[in-house]
PDB file of C-alpha atoms in Angstrom:
ATOM      1  CA  MET A   1     -10.895-135.133   9.266  1.00  0.00           C
ATOM      2  CA  ARG A   2     -11.847-132.074   7.355  1.00  0.00           C
ATOM      3  CA  PHE A   3     -13.412-130.327   9.933  1.00  0.00           C
ATOM      4  CA  LEU A   4     -10.335-131.220  12.388  1.00  0.00           C
ATOM      5  CA  VAL A   5      -7.818-129.916   9.962  1.00  0.00           C
ATOM      6  CA  ALA A   6     -10.228-126.428   9.676  1.00  0.00           C
ATOM      7  CA  PHE A   7     -10.275-126.148  13.732  1.00  0.00           C
ATOM      8  CA  LEU A   8      -6.747-126.763  13.859  1.00  0.00           C
ATOM      9  CA  THR A   9      -5.396-124.530  11.241  1.00  0.00           C
ATOM     10  CA  GLY A  10      -7.584-121.971  12.360  1.00  0.00           C
ATOM     11  CA  ILE A  11      -6.195-122.008  15.916  1.00  0.00           C
ATOM     12  CA  LEU A  12      -2.753-122.038  14.030  1.00  0.00           C
ATOM     13  CA  PHE A  13      -3.488-118.966  12.030  1.00  0.00           C
ATOM     14  CA  GLY A  14      -4.872-117.460  15.163  1.00  0.00           C
ATOM     15  CA  LEU A  15      -1.404-118.053  17.329  1.00  0.00           C
ATOM     16  CA  GLY A  16       0.288-116.673  14.384  1.00  0.00           C
ATOM     17  CA  LEU A  17      -1.812-113.694  14.342  1.00  0.00           C
ATOM     18  CA  ILE A  18      -1.138-113.058  18.300  1.00  0.00           C
ATOM     19  CA  ILE A  19       2.803-113.932  18.063  1.00  0.00           C
ATOM     20  CA  ALA A  20       2.759-111.413  15.006  1.00  0.00           C
ATOM     21  CA  GLY A  21       1.399-108.521  16.884  1.00  0.00           C
ATOM     22  CA  MET A  22      -1.950-108.329  14.711  1.00  0.00           C
ATOM     23  CA  ALA A  23      -4.006-108.748  17.911  1.00  0.00           C
ATOM     24  CA  ASN A  24      -2.789-105.517  19.085  1.00  0.00           C
ATOM     25  CA  PRO A  25      -4.752-102.746  16.991  1.00  0.00           C
ATOM     26  CA  THR A  26      -2.254 -99.953  18.122  1.00  0.00           C
ATOM     27  CA  LYS A  27       0.610-101.727  16.619  1.00  0.00           C
ATOM     28  CA  VAL A  28      -1.251-102.098  13.184  1.00  0.00           C
ATOM     29  CA  GLN A  29      -2.166 -98.308  13.346  1.00  0.00           C
ATOM     30  CA  ALA A  30       1.724 -97.715  14.169  1.00  0.00           C
ATOM     31  CA  PHE A  31       2.453 -99.731  10.918  1.00  0.00           C
ATOM     32  CA  LEU A  32       0.095 -97.830   8.973  1.00  0.00           C
ATOM     33  CA  ASP A  33       1.590 -94.349  10.659  1.00  0.00           C
ATOM     34  CA  LEU A  34       4.342 -93.392   8.240  1.00  0.00           C
ATOM     35  CA  ALA A  35       4.647 -89.880   9.236  1.00  0.00           C
ATOM     36  CA  GLY A  36       4.496 -90.785  13.186  1.00  0.00           C
ATOM     37  CA  VAL A  37       6.736 -93.004  14.971  1.00  0.00           C
ATOM     38  CA  TRP A  38       6.789 -95.761  12.287  1.00  0.00           C
ATOM     39  CA  ASP A  39       6.617 -99.765  13.641  1.00  0.00           C
ATOM     40  CA  PRO A  40       7.667-101.648  10.440  1.00  0.00           C
ATOM     41  CA  SER A  41       6.795-105.273  11.934  1.00  0.00           C
ATOM     42  CA  LEU A  42       3.879-105.929   9.668  1.00  0.00           C
ATOM     43  CA  MET A  43       6.247-106.009   7.018  1.00  0.00           C
ATOM     44  CA  LEU A  44       7.718-109.129   8.243  1.00  0.00           C
ATOM     45  CA  VAL A  45       4.863-110.501   9.000  1.00  0.00           C
ATOM     46  CA  MET A  46       3.889-110.578   5.428  1.00  0.00           C
ATOM     47  CA  GLY A  47       7.435-111.450   4.729  1.00  0.00           C
ATOM     48  CA  GLY A  48       7.061-114.464   6.783  1.00  0.00           C
ATOM     49  CA  ALA A  49       3.816-115.556   5.491  1.00  0.00           C
ATOM     50  CA  ILE A  50       3.919-115.109   2.055  1.00  0.00           C
ATOM     51  CA  PRO A  51       6.884-117.353   1.014  1.00  0.00           C
ATOM     52  CA  VAL A  52       5.584-120.312   3.215  1.00  0.00           C
ATOM     53  CA  ALA A  53       1.849-119.818   1.654  1.00  0.00           C
ATOM     54  CA  SER A  54       3.471-119.606  -1.924  1.00  0.00           C
ATOM     55  CA  ILE A  55       5.720-123.253  -1.378  1.00  0.00           C
ATOM     56  CA  GLY A  56       1.973-124.566  -0.083  1.00  0.00           C
ATOM     57  CA  TYR A  57       0.335-123.227  -3.068  1.00  0.00           C
ATOM     58  CA  PHE A  58       2.793-124.539  -5.788  1.00  0.00           C
ATOM     59  CA  LEU A  59       2.781-127.946  -4.033  1.00  0.00           C
ATOM     60  CA  ALA A  60      -0.639-128.055  -3.855  1.00  0.00           C
ATOM     61  CA  LYS A  61      -1.136-127.230  -7.512  1.00  0.00           C
ATOM     62  CA  ARG A  62       1.435-129.896  -8.329  1.00  0.00           C
ATOM     63  CA  ARG A  63      -0.657-132.503  -6.707  1.00  0.00           C
ATOM     64  CA  GLY A  64      -3.812-131.319  -8.335  1.00  0.00           C
ATOM     65  CA  LYS A  65      -5.797-132.280  -5.637  1.00  0.00           C
ATOM     66  CA  SER A  66      -5.897-131.954  -1.824  1.00  0.00           C
ATOM     67  CA  ILE A  67      -4.430-134.733   0.224  1.00  0.00           C
ATOM     68  CA  LEU A  68      -8.187-135.354   1.558  1.00  0.00           C
ATOM     69  CA  GLY A  69      -9.029-135.920  -2.148  1.00  0.00           C
ATOM     70  CA  ASP A  70     -10.574-132.470  -2.531  1.00  0.00           C
ATOM     71  CA  VAL A  71     -10.821-130.235  -5.683  1.00  0.00           C
ATOM     72  CA  LEU A  72      -8.678-127.403  -5.316  1.00  0.00           C
ATOM     73  CA  SER A  73     -10.991-124.356  -4.810  1.00  0.00           C
ATOM     74  CA  ILE A  74      -8.634-121.590  -5.699  1.00  0.00           C
ATOM     75  CA  PRO A  75     -10.421-118.494  -7.135  1.00  0.00           C
ATOM     76  CA  ALA A  76      -9.948-118.207 -10.929  1.00  0.00           C
ATOM     77  CA  ALA A  77      -8.461-115.243 -12.299  1.00  0.00           C
ATOM     78  CA  ARG A  78     -11.005-112.656 -13.150  1.00  0.00           C
ATOM     79  CA  HIS A  79     -10.832-109.037 -14.458  1.00  0.00           C
ATOM     80  CA  VAL A  80     -10.206-106.390 -12.245  1.00  0.00           C
ATOM     81  CA  ASP A  81     -13.437-104.570 -11.577  1.00  0.00           C
ATOM     82  CA  ARG A  82     -14.799-101.456  -9.710  1.00  0.00           C
ATOM     83  CA  GLY A  83     -15.445-103.469  -6.582  1.00  0.00           C
ATOM     84  CA  LEU A  84     -12.142-104.593  -6.188  1.00  0.00           C
ATOM     85  CA  LEU A  85     -10.713-101.212  -6.279  1.00  0.00           C
ATOM     86  CA  LEU A  86     -13.444 -99.360  -4.429  1.00  0.00           C
ATOM     87  CA  GLY A  87     -14.058-102.599  -1.716  1.00  0.00           C
ATOM     88  CA  SER A  88     -10.537-102.549  -1.110  1.00  0.00           C
ATOM     89  CA  LEU A  89     -10.035 -98.711  -0.651  1.00  0.00           C
ATOM     90  CA  LEU A  90     -13.170 -98.883   2.002  1.00  0.00           C
ATOM     91  CA  PHE A  91     -11.638-101.843   3.948  1.00  0.00           C
ATOM     92  CA  GLY A  92      -8.200 -99.783   3.978  1.00  0.00           C
ATOM     93  CA  THR A  93     -10.159 -96.844   5.443  1.00  0.00           C
ATOM     94  CA  GLY A  94     -11.883 -98.995   7.982  1.00  0.00           C
ATOM     95  CA  TRP A  95      -8.562-100.650   8.869  1.00  0.00           C
ATOM     96  CA  GLY A  96      -6.613 -97.349   9.262  1.00  0.00           C
ATOM     97  CA  LEU A  97      -9.587 -95.967  11.375  1.00  0.00           C
ATOM     98  CA  THR A  98      -9.245 -98.884  13.827  1.00  0.00           C
ATOM     99  CA  GLY A  99      -6.226-101.132  13.141  1.00  0.00           C
ATOM    100  CA  ILE A 100      -8.387-104.080  12.725  1.00  0.00           C
ATOM    101  CA  CYS A 101      -8.936-106.813  10.049  1.00  0.00           C
ATOM    102  CA  PRO A 102     -11.035-109.632   9.651  1.00  0.00           C
ATOM    103  CA  GLY A 103      -8.790-112.264  11.227  1.00  0.00           C
ATOM    104  CA  PRO A 104      -7.640-110.083  14.369  1.00  0.00           C
ATOM    105  CA  ALA A 105     -11.793-109.121  14.474  1.00  0.00           C
ATOM    106  CA  LEU A 106     -12.129-112.733  15.631  1.00  0.00           C
ATOM    107  CA  LEU A 107      -9.528-112.622  18.240  1.00  0.00           C
ATOM    108  CA  LEU A 108      -9.897-109.212  19.674  1.00  0.00           C
ATOM    109  CA  PRO A 109     -13.275-110.115  22.214  1.00  0.00           C
ATOM    110  CA  ALA A 110     -10.523-112.397  23.834  1.00  0.00           C
ATOM    111  CA  PHE A 111      -8.510-109.570  24.682  1.00  0.00           C
ATOM    112  CA  HIS A 112     -10.660-106.230  24.793  1.00  0.00           C
ATOM    113  CA  LEU A 113     -14.466-107.725  25.246  1.00  0.00           C
ATOM    114  CA  SER A 114     -16.914-104.880  24.767  1.00  0.00           C
ATOM    115  CA  GLN A 115     -14.387-102.889  22.264  1.00  0.00           C
ATOM    116  CA  GLY A 116     -13.725-106.412  20.467  1.00  0.00           C
ATOM    117  CA  LEU A 117     -17.304-107.254  20.470  1.00  0.00           C
ATOM    118  CA  SER A 118     -18.417-103.724  19.021  1.00  0.00           C
ATOM    119  CA  PHE A 119     -16.108-103.934  16.004  1.00  0.00           C
ATOM    120  CA  LEU A 120     -16.924-107.596  15.386  1.00  0.00           C
ATOM    121  CA  LEU A 121     -20.675-106.862  15.351  1.00  0.00           C
ATOM    122  CA  ALA A 122     -20.366-104.007  13.155  1.00  0.00           C
ATOM    123  CA  MET A 123     -18.057-105.958  10.601  1.00  0.00           C
ATOM    124  CA  LEU A 124     -20.658-108.998  10.559  1.00  0.00           C
ATOM    125  CA  ALA A 125     -23.283-106.135   9.857  1.00  0.00           C
ATOM    126  CA  GLY A 126     -21.138-104.439   7.147  1.00  0.00           C
ATOM    127  CA  MET A 127     -20.768-107.995   5.393  1.00  0.00           C
ATOM    128  CA  ALA A 128     -24.707-108.782   6.027  1.00  0.00           C
ATOM    129  CA  ILE A 129     -25.473-105.264   4.215  1.00  0.00           C
ATOM    130  CA  PHE A 130     -23.083-106.007   1.213  1.00  0.00           C
ATOM    131  CA  GLU A 131     -25.257-109.655   0.843  1.00  0.00           C
ATOM    132  CA  LEU A 132     -28.810-107.399   0.488  1.00  0.00           C
ATOM    133  CA  PHE A 133     -26.733-104.795  -1.639  1.00  0.00           C
ATOM    134  CA  SER A 134     -25.325-107.235  -4.051  1.00  0.00           C
ATOM    135  CA  ARG A 135     -28.837-109.267  -4.217  1.00  0.00           C
ATOM    136  CA  PHE A 136     -31.151-106.163  -4.450  1.00  0.00           C
ATOM    137  CA  VAL A 137     -29.085-103.729  -5.983  1.00  0.00           C
ATOM    138  CA  LEU A 138     -26.070-105.390  -8.030  1.00  0.00           C
ATOM    139  CA  HIS A 139     -28.251-108.527  -8.903  1.00  0.00           C
ATOM    140  CA  LYS A 140     -25.098-110.500  -8.849  1.00  0.00           C
ATOM    141  CA  PRO A 141     -23.981-113.575  -6.554  1.00  0.00           C
ATOM    142  CA  THR A 142     -21.219-112.968  -4.334  1.00  0.00           C
ATOM    143  CA  ASP A 143     -18.117-114.833  -4.500  1.00  0.00           C
ATOM    144  CA  GLN A 144     -14.716-114.576  -3.216  1.00  0.00           C
ATOM    145  CA  HIS A 145     -11.344-115.025  -1.845  1.00  0.00           C
TER     146      HIS A 145
ATOM    147  CA  MET B   1      10.430 -91.279   8.930  1.00  0.00           C
ATOM    148  CA  GLN B   2      11.292 -92.043  12.293  1.00  0.00           C
ATOM    149  CA  ILE B   3      11.414 -96.181  13.238  1.00  0.00           C
ATOM    150  CA  ASP B   4       9.864 -97.229  16.421  1.00  0.00           C
ATOM    151  CA  GLY B   5      12.902 -99.263  17.907  1.00  0.00           C
ATOM    152  CA  LEU B   6      10.739 -99.679  21.172  1.00  0.00           C
ATOM    153  CA  HIS B   7       7.930-101.488  19.623  1.00  0.00           C
ATOM    154  CA  PHE B   8       9.583-102.963  16.616  1.00  0.00           C
ATOM    155  CA  SER B   9       9.234-106.921  16.927  1.00  0.00           C
ATOM    156  CA  PRO B  10      11.445-108.344  14.022  1.00  0.00           C
ATOM    157  CA  LEU B  11      11.296-111.931  15.122  1.00  0.00           C
ATOM    158  CA  ALA B  12       8.057-112.308  16.834  1.00  0.00           C
ATOM    159  CA  SER B  13       6.567-110.871  13.739  1.00  0.00           C
ATOM    160  CA  LEU B  14       8.325-113.007  11.180  1.00  0.00           C
ATOM    161  CA  PHE B  15       7.896-116.155  13.391  1.00  0.00           C
ATOM    162  CA  GLY B  16       3.815-114.973  13.589  1.00  0.00           C
ATOM    163  CA  GLY B  17       4.082-114.395   9.863  1.00  0.00           C
ATOM    164  CA  LEU B  18       5.582-117.998   9.233  1.00  0.00           C
ATOM    165  CA  LEU B  19       2.790-119.669  11.482  1.00  0.00           C
ATOM    166  CA  ILE B  20       0.088-117.918   9.424  1.00  0.00           C
ATOM    167  CA  GLY B  21       1.489-119.007   6.045  1.00  0.00           C
ATOM    168  CA  LEU B  22       1.782-122.653   7.613  1.00  0.00           C
ATOM    169  CA  ALA B  23      -1.708-122.731   8.605  1.00  0.00           C
ATOM    170  CA  ALA B  24      -2.749-121.142   4.847  1.00  0.00           C
ATOM    171  CA  THR B  25      -0.689-124.237   3.552  1.00  0.00           C
ATOM    172  CA  LEU B  26      -2.039-126.741   5.463  1.00  0.00           C
ATOM    173  CA  LEU B  27      -5.344-125.859   4.812  1.00  0.00           C
ATOM    174  CA  LEU B  28      -4.694-125.647   1.285  1.00  0.00           C
ATOM    175  CA  LEU B  29      -2.571-128.954   0.944  1.00  0.00           C
ATOM    176  CA  PHE B  30      -5.387-130.949   3.044  1.00  0.00           C
ATOM    177  CA  ASN B  31      -8.858-129.276   2.379  1.00  0.00           C
ATOM    178  CA  GLY B  32      -7.803-127.742  -0.758  1.00  0.00           C
ATOM    179  CA  ARG B  33      -9.155-124.328   0.842  1.00  0.00           C
ATOM    180  CA  ILE B  34      -7.900-120.712   0.656  1.00  0.00           C
ATOM    181  CA  ALA B  35      -7.581-119.429   4.084  1.00  0.00           C
ATOM    182  CA  GLY B  36      -9.104-115.738   3.451  1.00  0.00           C
ATOM    183  CA  ILE B  37     -11.088-114.706   6.442  1.00  0.00           C
ATOM    184  CA  SER B  38     -13.434-112.187   5.021  1.00  0.00           C
ATOM    185  CA  GLY B  39     -14.298-115.007   2.595  1.00  0.00           C
ATOM    186  CA  ILE B  40     -14.964-117.452   5.026  1.00  0.00           C
ATOM    187  CA  LEU B  41     -16.878-115.040   7.311  1.00  0.00           C
ATOM    188  CA  GLY B  42     -18.890-113.842   4.155  1.00  0.00           C
ATOM    189  CA  ASN B  43     -19.652-117.461   3.163  1.00  0.00           C
ATOM    190  CA  LEU B  44     -20.926-118.333   6.505  1.00  0.00           C
ATOM    191  CA  LEU B  45     -23.412-115.389   6.582  1.00  0.00           C
ATOM    192  CA  LYS B  46     -24.571-115.932   2.979  1.00  0.00           C
ATOM    193  CA  PRO B  47     -27.836-118.355   3.054  1.00  0.00           C
ATOM    194  CA  SER B  48     -27.222-120.149   0.030  1.00  0.00           C
ATOM    195  CA  THR B  49     -23.550-121.520   1.081  1.00  0.00           C
ATOM    196  CA  THR B  50     -23.470-125.080   1.014  1.00  0.00           C
ATOM    197  CA  GLY B  51     -21.182-127.152   3.155  1.00  0.00           C
ATOM    198  CA  ARG B  52     -20.435-124.596   5.523  1.00  0.00           C
ATOM    199  CA  ALA B  53     -19.792-126.850   8.244  1.00  0.00           C
ATOM    200  CA  TRP B  54     -15.672-126.410   7.818  1.00  0.00           C
ATOM    201  CA  LEU B  55     -15.837-122.892   7.615  1.00  0.00           C
ATOM    202  CA  LEU B  56     -17.502-122.877  11.264  1.00  0.00           C
ATOM    203  CA  CYS B  57     -14.836-124.903  12.395  1.00  0.00           C
ATOM    204  CA  PHE B  58     -11.893-122.516  11.233  1.00  0.00           C
ATOM    205  CA  VAL B  59     -13.631-119.558  12.620  1.00  0.00           C
ATOM    206  CA  LEU B  60     -14.050-121.493  15.913  1.00  0.00           C
ATOM    207  CA  GLY B  61     -10.400-122.117  15.582  1.00  0.00           C
ATOM    208  CA  LEU B  62      -9.527-118.630  15.282  1.00  0.00           C
ATOM    209  CA  ILE B  63     -11.881-117.423  18.261  1.00  0.00           C
ATOM    210  CA  VAL B  64     -10.235-120.153  20.598  1.00  0.00           C
ATOM    211  CA  SER B  65      -6.775-119.539  19.800  1.00  0.00           C
ATOM    212  CA  PRO B  66      -6.397-116.509  22.365  1.00  0.00           C
ATOM    213  CA  LEU B  67      -7.407-119.392  25.085  1.00  0.00           C
ATOM    214  CA  VAL B  68      -4.922-121.874  23.496  1.00  0.00           C
ATOM    215  CA  TYR B  69      -2.310-118.971  23.648  1.00  0.00           C
ATOM    216  CA  ARG B  70      -3.049-118.673  27.521  1.00  0.00           C
ATOM    217  CA  LEU B  71      -2.582-122.116  28.255  1.00  0.00           C
ATOM    218  CA  PHE B  72       1.124-121.649  27.817  1.00  0.00           C
ATOM    219  CA  HIS B  73       1.430-118.220  28.117  1.00  0.00           C
ATOM    220  CA  ALA B  74       0.016-114.562  29.202  1.00  0.00           C
ATOM    221  CA  LEU B  75      -1.693-113.064  26.295  1.00  0.00           C
ATOM    222  CA  PRO B  76       0.673-110.348  24.765  1.00  0.00           C
ATOM    223  CA  ALA B  77      -0.118-106.455  25.215  1.00  0.00           C
ATOM    224  CA  SER B  78      -2.845-105.270  23.200  1.00  0.00           C
ATOM    225  CA  SER B  79      -4.701-101.802  23.494  1.00  0.00           C
ATOM    226  CA  VAL B  80      -7.305 -99.825  21.345  1.00  0.00           C
ATOM    227  CA  LEU B  81      -6.858 -96.225  21.721  1.00  0.00           C
ATOM    228  CA  VAL B  82     -10.208 -95.487  19.392  1.00  0.00           C
ATOM    229  CA  SER B  83     -13.224 -94.409  20.037  1.00  0.00           C
ATOM    230  CA  ASP B  84     -16.523 -96.556  20.107  1.00  0.00           C
ATOM    231  CA  LYS B  85     -17.729 -94.917  17.292  1.00  0.00           C
ATOM    232  CA  ALA B  86     -14.518 -95.451  15.203  1.00  0.00           C
ATOM    233  CA  LEU B  87     -14.546 -99.087  15.954  1.00  0.00           C
ATOM    234  CA  ILE B  88     -18.395 -99.041  14.561  1.00  0.00           C
ATOM    235  CA  ILE B  89     -17.988 -97.145  11.244  1.00  0.00           C
ATOM    236  CA  GLY B  90     -14.449 -98.921  10.864  1.00  0.00           C
ATOM    237  CA  GLY B  91     -16.289-102.574  11.412  1.00  0.00           C
ATOM    238  CA  LEU B  92     -19.081-101.559   8.919  1.00  0.00           C
ATOM    239  CA  LEU B  93     -16.301-100.248   6.503  1.00  0.00           C
ATOM    240  CA  VAL B  94     -14.171-103.401   7.192  1.00  0.00           C
ATOM    241  CA  GLY B  95     -16.900-105.522   6.744  1.00  0.00           C
ATOM    242  CA  PHE B  96     -18.689-104.232   3.456  1.00  0.00           C
ATOM    243  CA  GLY B  97     -15.414-103.385   2.012  1.00  0.00           C
ATOM    244  CA  THR B  98     -13.882-106.787   1.973  1.00  0.00           C
ATOM    245  CA  ARG B  99     -17.097-108.113   0.596  1.00  0.00           C
ATOM    246  CA  LEU B 100     -17.135-106.110  -2.522  1.00  0.00           C
ATOM    247  CA  GLY B 101     -13.121-106.135  -3.153  1.00  0.00           C
ATOM    248  CA  TYR B 102     -13.396-109.922  -2.690  1.00  0.00           C
ATOM    249  CA  GLY B 103     -10.773-110.171  -0.077  1.00  0.00           C
ATOM    250  CA  CYS B 104      -8.954-108.782   2.813  1.00  0.00           C
ATOM    251  CA  THR B 105      -5.376-109.031   4.424  1.00  0.00           C
ATOM    252  CA  SER B 106      -5.429-112.756   4.235  1.00  0.00           C
ATOM    253  CA  GLY B 107      -7.155-113.757   1.083  1.00  0.00           C
ATOM    254  CA  HIS B 108      -5.263-111.093  -1.081  1.00  0.00           C
ATOM    255  CA  GLY B 109      -2.498-109.715   1.391  1.00  0.00           C
ATOM    256  CA  VAL B 110      -1.115-113.432   1.888  1.00  0.00           C
ATOM    257  CA  CYS B 111      -2.845-115.941  -0.187  1.00  0.00           C
ATOM    258  CA  GLY B 112      -3.273-113.932  -3.135  1.00  0.00           C
ATOM    259  CA  ILE B 113      -0.001-112.475  -3.166  1.00  0.00           C
ATOM    260  CA  ALA B 114       1.595-115.771  -2.623  1.00  0.00           C
ATOM    261  CA  ARG B 115      -0.073-117.233  -5.909  1.00  0.00           C
ATOM    262  CA  PHE B 116       1.176-113.853  -7.918  1.00  0.00           C
ATOM    263  CA  SER B 117      -2.558-113.076  -8.443  1.00  0.00           C
ATOM    264  CA  GLY B 118      -2.408-109.597 -10.344  1.00  0.00           C
ATOM    265  CA  ARG B 119      -5.884-108.650  -8.953  1.00  0.00           C
ATOM    266  CA  SER B 120      -4.785-109.459  -5.059  1.00  0.00           C
ATOM    267  CA  ILE B 121      -1.567-107.542  -5.526  1.00  0.00           C
ATOM    268  CA  LEU B 122      -3.739-104.398  -6.768  1.00  0.00           C
ATOM    269  CA  ALA B 123      -6.384-105.105  -4.020  1.00  0.00           C
ATOM    270  CA  THR B 124      -3.293-104.997  -1.276  1.00  0.00           C
ATOM    271  CA  LEU B 125      -1.987-101.737  -2.901  1.00  0.00           C
ATOM    272  CA  CYS B 126      -5.462-100.306  -2.432  1.00  0.00           C
ATOM    273  CA  PHE B 127      -6.127-101.228   0.992  1.00  0.00           C
ATOM    274  CA  MET B 128      -2.595-100.635   1.863  1.00  0.00           C
ATOM    275  CA  LEU B 129      -2.756 -96.879   0.582  1.00  0.00           C
ATOM    276  CA  ALA B 130      -6.157 -96.320   2.216  1.00  0.00           C
ATOM    277  CA  GLY B 131      -4.945 -97.586   5.695  1.00  0.00           C
ATOM    278  CA  PHE B 132      -1.831 -95.286   5.255  1.00  0.00           C
ATOM    279  CA  VAL B 133      -4.145 -92.063   4.007  1.00  0.00           C
ATOM    280  CA  THR B 134      -6.433 -92.679   6.626  1.00  0.00           C
ATOM    281  CA  VAL B 135      -3.851 -92.891   9.363  1.00  0.00           C
ATOM    282  CA  PHE B 136      -2.374 -89.745   8.257  1.00  0.00           C
ATOM    283  CA  VAL B 137      -5.622 -87.746   7.768  1.00  0.00           C
ATOM    284  CA  VAL B 138      -6.606 -89.030  11.354  1.00  0.00           C
ATOM    285  CA  ARG B 139      -3.704 -88.555  13.287  1.00  0.00           C
ATOM    286  CA  HIS B 140      -1.893 -85.758  11.846  1.00  0.00           C
ATOM    287  CA  ILE B 141      -4.634 -83.521  10.533  1.00  0.00           C
ATOM    288  CA  LEU B 142      -7.863 -84.141  12.552  1.00  0.00           C
ATOM    289  CA  GLY B 143      -5.598 -84.892  15.632  1.00  0.00           C
ATOM    290  CA  GLY B 144      -7.429 -88.053  16.478  1.00  0.00           C
ATOM    291  CA  VAL B 145     -10.795 -89.585  16.595  1.00  0.00           C
TER     292      VAL B 145
END
């Protein structure tokens, strides 16, 4: 059942990304291009997603456990560290350069096979490099949202 | 600032955003899990992760979502106007940066902000800022990559 929920919510999430225009990197870059001809659509994507996710969060928190009986895996509040700031700045740089973030990266090969795979494989390589970096340089276990 | 009236898609983007929020809500309510894509992918890549089957189910759902969409409708327009070199560099930055920064547009930008997490709000400001600056530099100073 948990696997089915994960699969179906993955599909729903993906459909949301496609309908929202997030599977079009050029549109995402048009949102990030404040000095050009600006496309504000992405503000509405967040404006739609955040309130609904917020309701979900408060409902889940009030229940205390998930409907299928799992403990809620919500990241515990942690201090802001250099990794949070530097990592987010690096991510934003890559996002601006391409107009692609991790969710749409998984859909893009269905739209543009070779370009989509180039980005996706590079992104997975970047994640793998981080694993090596955190294990051998930072000596820190990795954990995230 | 000039608004792109031709490509601005307020209703579709709002509706897509609602679906993204609904997917995040259902995953949290049923499975107790946060729909943060970079975290899900990163944990899939990490050898020490236990119970990774649901991660794979969610990722598979995302990957097949364009095919599900196509059952009902032709896929919407999408274009990638950046070079392969930019895709590779951008992919590496997105992969490494989201892992170092503990999350991406979904984990911080939607789920984190939805539960009023200060670190997620800060992370979102950082990647948005970096995205705006990068597009400005690439398009208006360097003249494209």
